[in-house]
CSV table of C-alpha atoms in Angstrom, one decimal:
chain,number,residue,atom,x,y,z
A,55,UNK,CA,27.4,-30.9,-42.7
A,56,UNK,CA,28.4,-30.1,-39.5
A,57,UNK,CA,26.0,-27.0,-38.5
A,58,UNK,CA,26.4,-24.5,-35.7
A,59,UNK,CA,22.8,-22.8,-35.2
A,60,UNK,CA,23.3,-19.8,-32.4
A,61,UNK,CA,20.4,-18.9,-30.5
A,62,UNK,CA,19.6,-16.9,-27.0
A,63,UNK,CA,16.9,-19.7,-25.8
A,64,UNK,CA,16.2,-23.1,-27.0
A,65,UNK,CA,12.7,-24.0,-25.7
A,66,UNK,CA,9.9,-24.6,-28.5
A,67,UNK,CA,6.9,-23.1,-25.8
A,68,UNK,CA,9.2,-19.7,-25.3
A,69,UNK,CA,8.4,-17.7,-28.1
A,70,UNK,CA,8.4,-17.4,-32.2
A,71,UNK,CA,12.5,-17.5,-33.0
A,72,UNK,CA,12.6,-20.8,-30.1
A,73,UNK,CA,10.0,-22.6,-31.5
A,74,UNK,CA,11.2,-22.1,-35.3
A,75,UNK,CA,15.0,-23.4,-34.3
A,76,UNK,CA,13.7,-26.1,-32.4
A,77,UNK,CA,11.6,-27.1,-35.4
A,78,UNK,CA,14.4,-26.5,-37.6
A,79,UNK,CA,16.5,-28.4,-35.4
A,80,UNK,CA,14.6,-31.5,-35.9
A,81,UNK,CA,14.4,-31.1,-40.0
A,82,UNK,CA,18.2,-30.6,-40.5
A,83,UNK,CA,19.2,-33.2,-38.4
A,84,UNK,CA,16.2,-35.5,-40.6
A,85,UNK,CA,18.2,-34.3,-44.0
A,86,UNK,CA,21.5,-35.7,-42.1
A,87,UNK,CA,23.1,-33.2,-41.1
A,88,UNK,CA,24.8,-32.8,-37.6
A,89,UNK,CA,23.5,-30.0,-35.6
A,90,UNK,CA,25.2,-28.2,-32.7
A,91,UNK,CA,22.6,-25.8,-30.7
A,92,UNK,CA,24.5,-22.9,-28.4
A,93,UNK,CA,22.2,-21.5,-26.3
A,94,UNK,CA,21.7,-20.3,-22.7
A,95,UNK,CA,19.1,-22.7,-22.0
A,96,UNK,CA,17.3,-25.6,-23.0
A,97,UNK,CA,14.1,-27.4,-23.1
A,98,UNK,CA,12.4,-30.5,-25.1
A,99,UNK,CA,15.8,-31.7,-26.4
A,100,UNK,CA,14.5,-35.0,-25.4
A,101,UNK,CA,12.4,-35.2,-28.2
A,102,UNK,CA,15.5,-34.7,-30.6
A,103,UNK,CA,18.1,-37.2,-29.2
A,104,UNK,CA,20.8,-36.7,-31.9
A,105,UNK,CA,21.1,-32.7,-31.4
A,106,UNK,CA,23.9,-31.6,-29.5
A,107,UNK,CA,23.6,-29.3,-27.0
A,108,UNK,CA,26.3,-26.8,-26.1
A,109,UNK,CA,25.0,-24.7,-22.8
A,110,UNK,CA,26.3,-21.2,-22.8
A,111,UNK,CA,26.7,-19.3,-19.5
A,112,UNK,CA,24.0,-16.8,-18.8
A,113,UNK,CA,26.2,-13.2,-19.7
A,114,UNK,CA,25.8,-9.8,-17.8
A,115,UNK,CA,24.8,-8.1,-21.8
A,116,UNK,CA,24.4,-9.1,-25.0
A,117,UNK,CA,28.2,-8.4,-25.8
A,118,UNK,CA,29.4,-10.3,-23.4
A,119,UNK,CA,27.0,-13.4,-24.6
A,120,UNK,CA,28.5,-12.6,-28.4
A,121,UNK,CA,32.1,-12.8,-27.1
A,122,UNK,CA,31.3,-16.3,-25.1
A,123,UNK,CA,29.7,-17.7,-28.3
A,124,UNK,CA,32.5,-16.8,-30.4
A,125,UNK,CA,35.1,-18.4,-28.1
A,126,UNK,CA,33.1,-21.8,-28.0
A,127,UNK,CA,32.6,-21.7,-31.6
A,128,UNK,CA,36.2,-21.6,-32.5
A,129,UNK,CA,36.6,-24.8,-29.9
A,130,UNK,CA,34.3,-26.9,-32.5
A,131,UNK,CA,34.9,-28.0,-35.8
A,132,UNK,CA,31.9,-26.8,-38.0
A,133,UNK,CA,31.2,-26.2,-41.3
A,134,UNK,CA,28.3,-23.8,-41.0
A,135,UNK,CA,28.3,-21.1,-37.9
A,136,UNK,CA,24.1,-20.4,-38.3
A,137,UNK,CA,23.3,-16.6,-36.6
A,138,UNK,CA,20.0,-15.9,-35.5
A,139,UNK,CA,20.7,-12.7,-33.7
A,140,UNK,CA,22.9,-13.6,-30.6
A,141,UNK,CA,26.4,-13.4,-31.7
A,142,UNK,CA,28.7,-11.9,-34.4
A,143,UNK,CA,31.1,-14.7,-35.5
A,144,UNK,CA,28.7,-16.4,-38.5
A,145,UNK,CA,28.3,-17.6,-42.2
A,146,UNK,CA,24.9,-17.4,-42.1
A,147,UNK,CA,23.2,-13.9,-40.5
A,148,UNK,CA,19.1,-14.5,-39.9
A,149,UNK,CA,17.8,-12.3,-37.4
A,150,UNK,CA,14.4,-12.9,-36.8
A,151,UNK,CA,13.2,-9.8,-35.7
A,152,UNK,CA,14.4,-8.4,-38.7
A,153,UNK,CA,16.4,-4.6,-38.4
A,154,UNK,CA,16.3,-3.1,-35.2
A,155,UNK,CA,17.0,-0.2,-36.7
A,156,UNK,CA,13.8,-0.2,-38.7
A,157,UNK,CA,12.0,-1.4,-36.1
A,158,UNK,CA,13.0,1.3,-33.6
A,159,UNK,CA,12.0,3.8,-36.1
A,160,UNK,CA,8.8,2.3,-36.5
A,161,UNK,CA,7.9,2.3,-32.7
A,162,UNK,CA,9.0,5.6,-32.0
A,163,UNK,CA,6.1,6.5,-35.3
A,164,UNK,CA,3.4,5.0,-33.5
A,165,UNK,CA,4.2,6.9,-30.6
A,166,UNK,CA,1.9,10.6,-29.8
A,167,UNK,CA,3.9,13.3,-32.0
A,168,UNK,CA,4.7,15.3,-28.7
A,169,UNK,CA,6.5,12.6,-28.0
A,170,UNK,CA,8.4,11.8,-30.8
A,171,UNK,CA,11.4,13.7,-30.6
A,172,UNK,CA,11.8,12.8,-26.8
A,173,UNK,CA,12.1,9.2,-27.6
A,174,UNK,CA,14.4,10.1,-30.9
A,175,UNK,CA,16.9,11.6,-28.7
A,176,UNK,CA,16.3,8.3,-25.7
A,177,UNK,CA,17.4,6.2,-28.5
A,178,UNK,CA,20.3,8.3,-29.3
A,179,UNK,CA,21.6,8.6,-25.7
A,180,UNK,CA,20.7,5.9,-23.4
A,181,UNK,CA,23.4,3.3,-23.3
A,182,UNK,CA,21.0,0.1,-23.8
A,183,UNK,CA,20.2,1.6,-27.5
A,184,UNK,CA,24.1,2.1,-28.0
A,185,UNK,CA,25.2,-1.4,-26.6
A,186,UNK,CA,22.7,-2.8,-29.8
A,187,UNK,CA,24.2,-0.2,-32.3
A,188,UNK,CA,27.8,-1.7,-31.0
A,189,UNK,CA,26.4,-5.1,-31.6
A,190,UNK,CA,24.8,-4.7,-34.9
A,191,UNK,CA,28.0,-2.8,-36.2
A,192,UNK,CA,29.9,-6.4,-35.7
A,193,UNK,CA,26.9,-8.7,-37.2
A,194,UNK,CA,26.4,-6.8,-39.9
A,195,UNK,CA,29.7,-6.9,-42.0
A,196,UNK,CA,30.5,-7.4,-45.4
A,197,UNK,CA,33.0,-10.2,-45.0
A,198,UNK,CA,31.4,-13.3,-47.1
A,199,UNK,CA,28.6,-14.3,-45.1
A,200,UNK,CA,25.4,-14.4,-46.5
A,201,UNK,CA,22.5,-12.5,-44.7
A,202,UNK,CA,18.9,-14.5,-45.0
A,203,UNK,CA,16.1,-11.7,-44.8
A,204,UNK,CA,12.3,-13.2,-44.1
A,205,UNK,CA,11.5,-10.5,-46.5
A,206,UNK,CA,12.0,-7.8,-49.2
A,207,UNK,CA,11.4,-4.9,-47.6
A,208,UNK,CA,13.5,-6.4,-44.2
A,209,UNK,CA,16.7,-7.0,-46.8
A,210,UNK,CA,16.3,-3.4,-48.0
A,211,UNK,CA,16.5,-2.5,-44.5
A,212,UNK,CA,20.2,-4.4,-44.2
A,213,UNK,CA,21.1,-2.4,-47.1
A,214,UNK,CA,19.7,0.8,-46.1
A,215,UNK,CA,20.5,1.0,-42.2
A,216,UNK,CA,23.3,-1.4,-41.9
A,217,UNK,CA,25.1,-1.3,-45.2
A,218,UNK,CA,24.7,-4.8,-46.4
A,219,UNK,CA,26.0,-5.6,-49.7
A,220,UNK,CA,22.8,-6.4,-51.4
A,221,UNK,CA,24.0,-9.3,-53.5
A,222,UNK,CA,25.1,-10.9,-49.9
A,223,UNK,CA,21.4,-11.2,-49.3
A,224,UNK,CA,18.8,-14.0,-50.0
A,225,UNK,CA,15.4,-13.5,-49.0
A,226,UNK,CA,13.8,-16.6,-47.3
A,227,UNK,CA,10.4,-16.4,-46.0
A,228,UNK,CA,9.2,-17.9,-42.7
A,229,UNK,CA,7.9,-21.6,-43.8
A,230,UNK,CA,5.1,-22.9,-41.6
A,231,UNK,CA,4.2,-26.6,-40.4
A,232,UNK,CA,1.1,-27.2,-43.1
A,233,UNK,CA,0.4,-30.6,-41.1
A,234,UNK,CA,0.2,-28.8,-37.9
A,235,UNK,CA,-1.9,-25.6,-38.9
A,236,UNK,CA,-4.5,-26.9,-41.5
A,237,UNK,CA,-8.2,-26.5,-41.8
A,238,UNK,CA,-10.2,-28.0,-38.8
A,239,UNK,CA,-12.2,-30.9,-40.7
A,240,UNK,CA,-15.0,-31.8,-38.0
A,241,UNK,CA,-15.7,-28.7,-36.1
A,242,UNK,CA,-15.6,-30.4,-32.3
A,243,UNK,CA,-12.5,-28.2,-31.3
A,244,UNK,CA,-14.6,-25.4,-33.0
A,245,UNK,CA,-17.8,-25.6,-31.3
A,246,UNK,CA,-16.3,-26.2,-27.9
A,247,UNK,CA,-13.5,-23.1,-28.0
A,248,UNK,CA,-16.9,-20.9,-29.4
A,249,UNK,CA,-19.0,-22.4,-26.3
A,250,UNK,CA,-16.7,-21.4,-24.1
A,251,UNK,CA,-16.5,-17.8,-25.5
A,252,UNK,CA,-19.9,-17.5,-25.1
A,253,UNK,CA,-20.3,-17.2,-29.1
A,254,UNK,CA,-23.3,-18.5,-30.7
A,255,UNK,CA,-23.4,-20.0,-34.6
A,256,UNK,CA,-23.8,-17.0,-36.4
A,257,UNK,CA,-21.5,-14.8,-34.3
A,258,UNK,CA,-18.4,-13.9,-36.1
A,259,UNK,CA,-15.1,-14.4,-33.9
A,260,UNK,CA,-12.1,-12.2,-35.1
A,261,UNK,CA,-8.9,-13.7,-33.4
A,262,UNK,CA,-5.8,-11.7,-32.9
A,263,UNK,CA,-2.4,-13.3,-31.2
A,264,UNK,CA,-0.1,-11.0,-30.3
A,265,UNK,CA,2.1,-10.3,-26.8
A,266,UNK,CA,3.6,-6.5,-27.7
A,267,UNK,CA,0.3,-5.3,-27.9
A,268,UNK,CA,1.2,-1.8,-28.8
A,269,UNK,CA,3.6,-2.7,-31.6
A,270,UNK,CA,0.9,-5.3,-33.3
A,271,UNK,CA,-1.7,-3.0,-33.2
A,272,UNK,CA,-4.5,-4.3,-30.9
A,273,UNK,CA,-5.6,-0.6,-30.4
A,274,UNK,CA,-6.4,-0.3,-34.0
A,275,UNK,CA,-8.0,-3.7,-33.8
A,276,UNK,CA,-10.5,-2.7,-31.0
A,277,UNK,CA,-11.4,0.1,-33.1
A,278,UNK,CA,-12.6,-2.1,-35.9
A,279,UNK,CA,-14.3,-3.9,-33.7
A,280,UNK,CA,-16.3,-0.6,-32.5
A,281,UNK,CA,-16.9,0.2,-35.7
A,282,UNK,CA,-18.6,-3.4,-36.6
A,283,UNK,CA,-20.5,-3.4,-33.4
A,284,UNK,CA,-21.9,0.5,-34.2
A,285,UNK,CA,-23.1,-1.4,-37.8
A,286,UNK,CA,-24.6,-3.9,-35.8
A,287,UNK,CA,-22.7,-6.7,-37.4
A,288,UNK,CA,-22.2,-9.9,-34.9
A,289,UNK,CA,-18.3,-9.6,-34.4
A,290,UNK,CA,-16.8,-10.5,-31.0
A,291,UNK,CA,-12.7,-10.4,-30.9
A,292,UNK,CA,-10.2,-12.7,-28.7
A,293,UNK,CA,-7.3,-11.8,-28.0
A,294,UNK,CA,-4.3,-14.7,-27.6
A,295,UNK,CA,-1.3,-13.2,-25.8
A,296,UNK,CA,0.1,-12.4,-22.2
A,297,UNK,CA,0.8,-8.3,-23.0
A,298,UNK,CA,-0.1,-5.7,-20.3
A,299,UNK,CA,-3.8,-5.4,-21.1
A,300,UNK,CA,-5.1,-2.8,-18.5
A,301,UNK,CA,-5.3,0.4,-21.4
A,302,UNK,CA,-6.9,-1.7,-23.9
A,303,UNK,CA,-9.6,-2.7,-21.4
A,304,UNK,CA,-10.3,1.3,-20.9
A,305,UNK,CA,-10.3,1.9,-24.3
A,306,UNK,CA,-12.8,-1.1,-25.1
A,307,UNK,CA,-14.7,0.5,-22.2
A,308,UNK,CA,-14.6,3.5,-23.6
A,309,UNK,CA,-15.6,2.8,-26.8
A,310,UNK,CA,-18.9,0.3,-25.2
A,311,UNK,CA,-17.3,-3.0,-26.2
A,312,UNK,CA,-16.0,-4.5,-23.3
A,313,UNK,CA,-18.7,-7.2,-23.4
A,314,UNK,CA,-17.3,-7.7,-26.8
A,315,UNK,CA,-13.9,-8.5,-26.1
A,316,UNK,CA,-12.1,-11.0,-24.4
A,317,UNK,CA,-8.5,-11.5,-23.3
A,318,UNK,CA,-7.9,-15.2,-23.5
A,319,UNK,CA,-4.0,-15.0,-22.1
A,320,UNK,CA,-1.3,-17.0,-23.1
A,321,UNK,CA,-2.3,-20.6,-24.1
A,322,UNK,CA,0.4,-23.4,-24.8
A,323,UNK,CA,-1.1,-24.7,-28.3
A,324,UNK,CA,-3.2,-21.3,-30.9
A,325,UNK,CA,-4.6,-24.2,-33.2
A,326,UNK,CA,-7.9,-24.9,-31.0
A,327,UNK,CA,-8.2,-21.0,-31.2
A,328,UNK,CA,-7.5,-20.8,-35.0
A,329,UNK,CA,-10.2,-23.8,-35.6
A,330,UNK,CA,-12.9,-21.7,-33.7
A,331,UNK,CA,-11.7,-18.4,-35.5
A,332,UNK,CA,-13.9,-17.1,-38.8
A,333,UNK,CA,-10.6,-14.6,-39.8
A,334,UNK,CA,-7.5,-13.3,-38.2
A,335,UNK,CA,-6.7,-9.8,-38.0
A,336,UNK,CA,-2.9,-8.4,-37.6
A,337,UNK,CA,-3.1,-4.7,-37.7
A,338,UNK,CA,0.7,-4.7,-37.6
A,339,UNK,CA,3.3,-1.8,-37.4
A,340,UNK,CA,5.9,-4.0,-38.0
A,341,UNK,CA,7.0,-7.6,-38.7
A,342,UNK,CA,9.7,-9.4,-40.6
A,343,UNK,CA,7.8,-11.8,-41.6
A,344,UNK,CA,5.1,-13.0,-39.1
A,345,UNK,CA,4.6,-16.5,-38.6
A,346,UNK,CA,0.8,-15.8,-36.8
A,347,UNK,CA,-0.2,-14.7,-40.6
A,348,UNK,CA,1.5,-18.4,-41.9
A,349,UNK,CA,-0.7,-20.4,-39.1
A,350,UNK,CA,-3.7,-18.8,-39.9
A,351,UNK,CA,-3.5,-19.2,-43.4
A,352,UNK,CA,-2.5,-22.7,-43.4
A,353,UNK,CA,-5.3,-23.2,-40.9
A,354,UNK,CA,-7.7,-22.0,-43.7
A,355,UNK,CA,-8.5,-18.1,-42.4
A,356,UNK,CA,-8.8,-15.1,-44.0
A,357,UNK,CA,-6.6,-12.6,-42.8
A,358,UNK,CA,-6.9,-8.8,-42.6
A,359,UNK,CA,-3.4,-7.3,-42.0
A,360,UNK,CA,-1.5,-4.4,-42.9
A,361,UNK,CA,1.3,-4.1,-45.5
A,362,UNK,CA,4.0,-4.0,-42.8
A,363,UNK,CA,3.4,-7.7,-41.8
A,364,UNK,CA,6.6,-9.3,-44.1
A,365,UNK,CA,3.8,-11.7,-45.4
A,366,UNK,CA,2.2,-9.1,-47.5
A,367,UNK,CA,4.7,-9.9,-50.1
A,368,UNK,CA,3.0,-13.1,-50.6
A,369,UNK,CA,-0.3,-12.5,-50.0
A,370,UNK,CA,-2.8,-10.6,-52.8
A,371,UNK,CA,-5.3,-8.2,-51.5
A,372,UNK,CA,-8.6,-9.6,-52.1
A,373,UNK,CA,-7.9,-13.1,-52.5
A,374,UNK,CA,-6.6,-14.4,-49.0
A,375,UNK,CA,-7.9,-11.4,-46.9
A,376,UNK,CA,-7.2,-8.2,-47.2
A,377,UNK,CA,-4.0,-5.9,-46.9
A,378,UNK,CA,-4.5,-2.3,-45.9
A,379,UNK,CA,-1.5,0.4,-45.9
A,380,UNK,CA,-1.8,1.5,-42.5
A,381,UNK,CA,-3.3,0.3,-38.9
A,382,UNK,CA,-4.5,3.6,-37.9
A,383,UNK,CA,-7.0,2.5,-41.5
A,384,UNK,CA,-9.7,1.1,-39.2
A,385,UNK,CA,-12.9,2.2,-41.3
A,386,UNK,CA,-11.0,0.4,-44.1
A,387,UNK,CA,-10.4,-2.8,-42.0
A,388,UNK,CA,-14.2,-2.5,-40.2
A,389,UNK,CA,-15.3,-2.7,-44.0
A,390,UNK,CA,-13.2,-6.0,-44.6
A,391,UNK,CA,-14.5,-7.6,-41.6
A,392,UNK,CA,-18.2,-6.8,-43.0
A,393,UNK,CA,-17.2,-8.4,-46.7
A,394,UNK,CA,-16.0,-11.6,-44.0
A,395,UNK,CA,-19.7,-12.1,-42.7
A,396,UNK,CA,-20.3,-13.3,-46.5
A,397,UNK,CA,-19.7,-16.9,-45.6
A,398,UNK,CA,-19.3,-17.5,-49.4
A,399,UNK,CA,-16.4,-14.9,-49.8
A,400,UNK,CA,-15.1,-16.2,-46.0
A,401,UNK,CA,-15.0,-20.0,-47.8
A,402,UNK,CA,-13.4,-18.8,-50.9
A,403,UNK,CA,-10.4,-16.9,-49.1
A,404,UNK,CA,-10.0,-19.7,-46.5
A,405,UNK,CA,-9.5,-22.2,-49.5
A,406,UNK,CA,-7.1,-19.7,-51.3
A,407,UNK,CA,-5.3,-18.9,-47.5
A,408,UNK,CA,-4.4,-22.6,-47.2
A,409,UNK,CA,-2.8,-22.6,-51.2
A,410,UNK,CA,-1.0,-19.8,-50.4
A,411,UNK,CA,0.5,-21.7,-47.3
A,412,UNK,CA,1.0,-25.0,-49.1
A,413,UNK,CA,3.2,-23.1,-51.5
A,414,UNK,CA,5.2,-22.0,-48.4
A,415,UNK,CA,5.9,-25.1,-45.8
A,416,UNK,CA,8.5,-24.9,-43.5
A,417,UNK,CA,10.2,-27.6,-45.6
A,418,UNK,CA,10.7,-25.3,-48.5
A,419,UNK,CA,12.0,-22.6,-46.2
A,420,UNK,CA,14.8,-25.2,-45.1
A,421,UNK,CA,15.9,-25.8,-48.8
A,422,UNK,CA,16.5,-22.3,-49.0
A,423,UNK,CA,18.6,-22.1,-46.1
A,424,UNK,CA,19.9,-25.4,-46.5
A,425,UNK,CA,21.2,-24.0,-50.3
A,426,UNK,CA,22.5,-20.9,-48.5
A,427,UNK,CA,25.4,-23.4,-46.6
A,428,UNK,CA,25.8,-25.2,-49.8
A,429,UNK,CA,26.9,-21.8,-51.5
A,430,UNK,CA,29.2,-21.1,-48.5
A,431,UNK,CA,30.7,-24.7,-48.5
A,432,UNK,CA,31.4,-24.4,-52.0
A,433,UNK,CA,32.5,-20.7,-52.3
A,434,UNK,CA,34.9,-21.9,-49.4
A,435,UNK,CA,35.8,-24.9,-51.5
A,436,UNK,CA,36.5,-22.5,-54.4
A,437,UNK,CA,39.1,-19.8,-52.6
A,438,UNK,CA,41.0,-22.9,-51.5
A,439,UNK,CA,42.2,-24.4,-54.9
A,440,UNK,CA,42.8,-21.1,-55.8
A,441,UNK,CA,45.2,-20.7,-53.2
């Protein structure tokens, strides 16, 4: 098939949503199919000399990018327009980030009350929140496409906020790169990422990687963290990620941890930090369906998360970490990290992390989407030798 995926940046080191198209990129083009990438810029296409490349000009708004998409799109002959979130003229509809809609409502909940309705009524007003709700009322339409939702609860979003027909929806999960992310099996990368931390054998390292601090919950996460430390247990947490860090630091200095926390930036590659890691912790407030949870069970951690995190729905509580309701549940999480020192339960749920990512490879996730153009193709096929 001729495919038209639709993206804002094509660069695998950007971000999440780059690095998955670039990756799918390569697979659908490996199953034989011919890709077309429209994007406003572009980076490693070397490495995939059979994808074409179609560079969009850089737009003035998101609009203005959707209507320059949709004129270049009816220029090529395609059998599959592929959305991820940039334009409006699709089969397929996959925004990563799930529904803004639900998201805004779940940042303006983690906000202080007093501040609540202030923010409420920001969202209802300023003109930046309006050009989305423009936006979305064009993606979001009930006119034969099919709308791929990394999870449940982000497809009952669709139906709830934006008024998706729900049997327009298939839910696809994030697939991660099993040969990529796996268990490290001789400990050098281990031993020399711990070194450098300053960690000794028995110390515990919690990693979390994260750049909207605020939104993945690192306050909550220092909290557990000062709740370990009070116990006495060995816990030391590193933080991956290149978000505004200056409150967190007064609030690990506040709570006397600062010597127990470090900020290790933004690095290009998480796997050396995943191999010295003993569990991951994602006290999320919202994701569709986070691909940090995917790498660090495939890379054989534990993971303590919240039920907001998309990959709850595959995950059991107990048996590949621990799932609590809420982030602001940080004596519940402190006491997770605790059962985690237990190097026997620690084995256990790092052996049952990486069967629970076998059983989701980034593969399997491109059947699914790659069944999703087959139903198009053949629905198309369908309405014309009825007409």
């Amino acid at each position: 098939m001729r495919v038209g995926l639709c993206v804002e940046h094509f660069d695998p080191h950007r971000g999440g949503l780059e690095h998955w198209a670039w990756q799918f990129a390569r697979e659908m083009i490996s199953r034989g199919h011919e890709l077309h990438v429209l994007a406003q810029s572009f980076a490693c296409t070397g490495e995939i000399p059979e994808l074409r490349c179609h560079a969009m000009p850089r737009c003035h708004s998101r609009a203005a990018y959707a209507v320059t998409l949709e004129k270049r799109l009816g220029e090529l002959d395609l059998d599959i327009i592929h959305d991820t979130g940039a334009g409006w003229c699709c089969d397929i509809y996959q925004p990563h980030f799930g529904s803004r809609e639900a998201l805004i409502r779940r940042t303006v909940s983690i906000l202080p009350k007093p501040l609540r309705p202030m923010k409420s009524l920001a969202i209802r007003l300023l003109p930046r929140y309006r050009r989305f709700a423009a936006l979305e009322a064009r993606q979001f339409v009930n006119d034969g496409r099919l709308f791929l939702a990394l999870s449940r609860k982000v497809g009952d979003a669709f139906v709830r906020y934006h008024g998706v027909d729900p049997e327009s929806i298939r839910v696809v999960p994030n697939g991660i790169d099993c040969e990529r992310y796996h268990p490290e099996p001789s400990g050098d990368r281990r031993v020399s990422l711990r070194r450098e931390l300053g960690l000794g054998s028995d110390d515990f390292l919690l990693l979390m990687i994260a750049h909207n601090f605020r939104l993945k919950g690192l306050a909550p996460a220092i909290r557990v963290l000062s709740e370990t430390r009070r116990s006495g247990d060995p816990v030391h947490l590193a933080v991956l990620g290149g978000g505004p860090s200056s409150r967190y630091r007064l609030l690990a200095r506040s709570l006397r941890v600062s010597r127990h926390l470090t900020f290790l930036g933004t690095r290009p590659d998480s796997v050396p930090l995943l191999a010295a890691a003993d569990a991951l912790i994602h006290p999320t407030y919202y994701d569709a369906c986070s691909l940090v949870v995917l790498e660090a069970l495939a890379s054989g951690l534990p993971v303590i998360s919240t039920r907001a995190t998309g990959v709850d729905e595959l995950m059991t509580d107990g048996v590949e970490g621990f799932l609590v309701a809420d982030p602001t549940e940080t004596s519940a999480m402190a006491g997770r990290v605790r059962c985690l020192l237990d190097r026997s339960i620690r084995g256990r749920m790092g052996r049952a992390a990486r069967q629970l990512a076998l059983k989701h490879t980034f593969a399997q996730s491109c059947d699914a989407i790659e069944a999703a153009y087959l139903e198009i193709v053949s629905r198309r096929g369908r309405a014309r030798r009825a007409a």
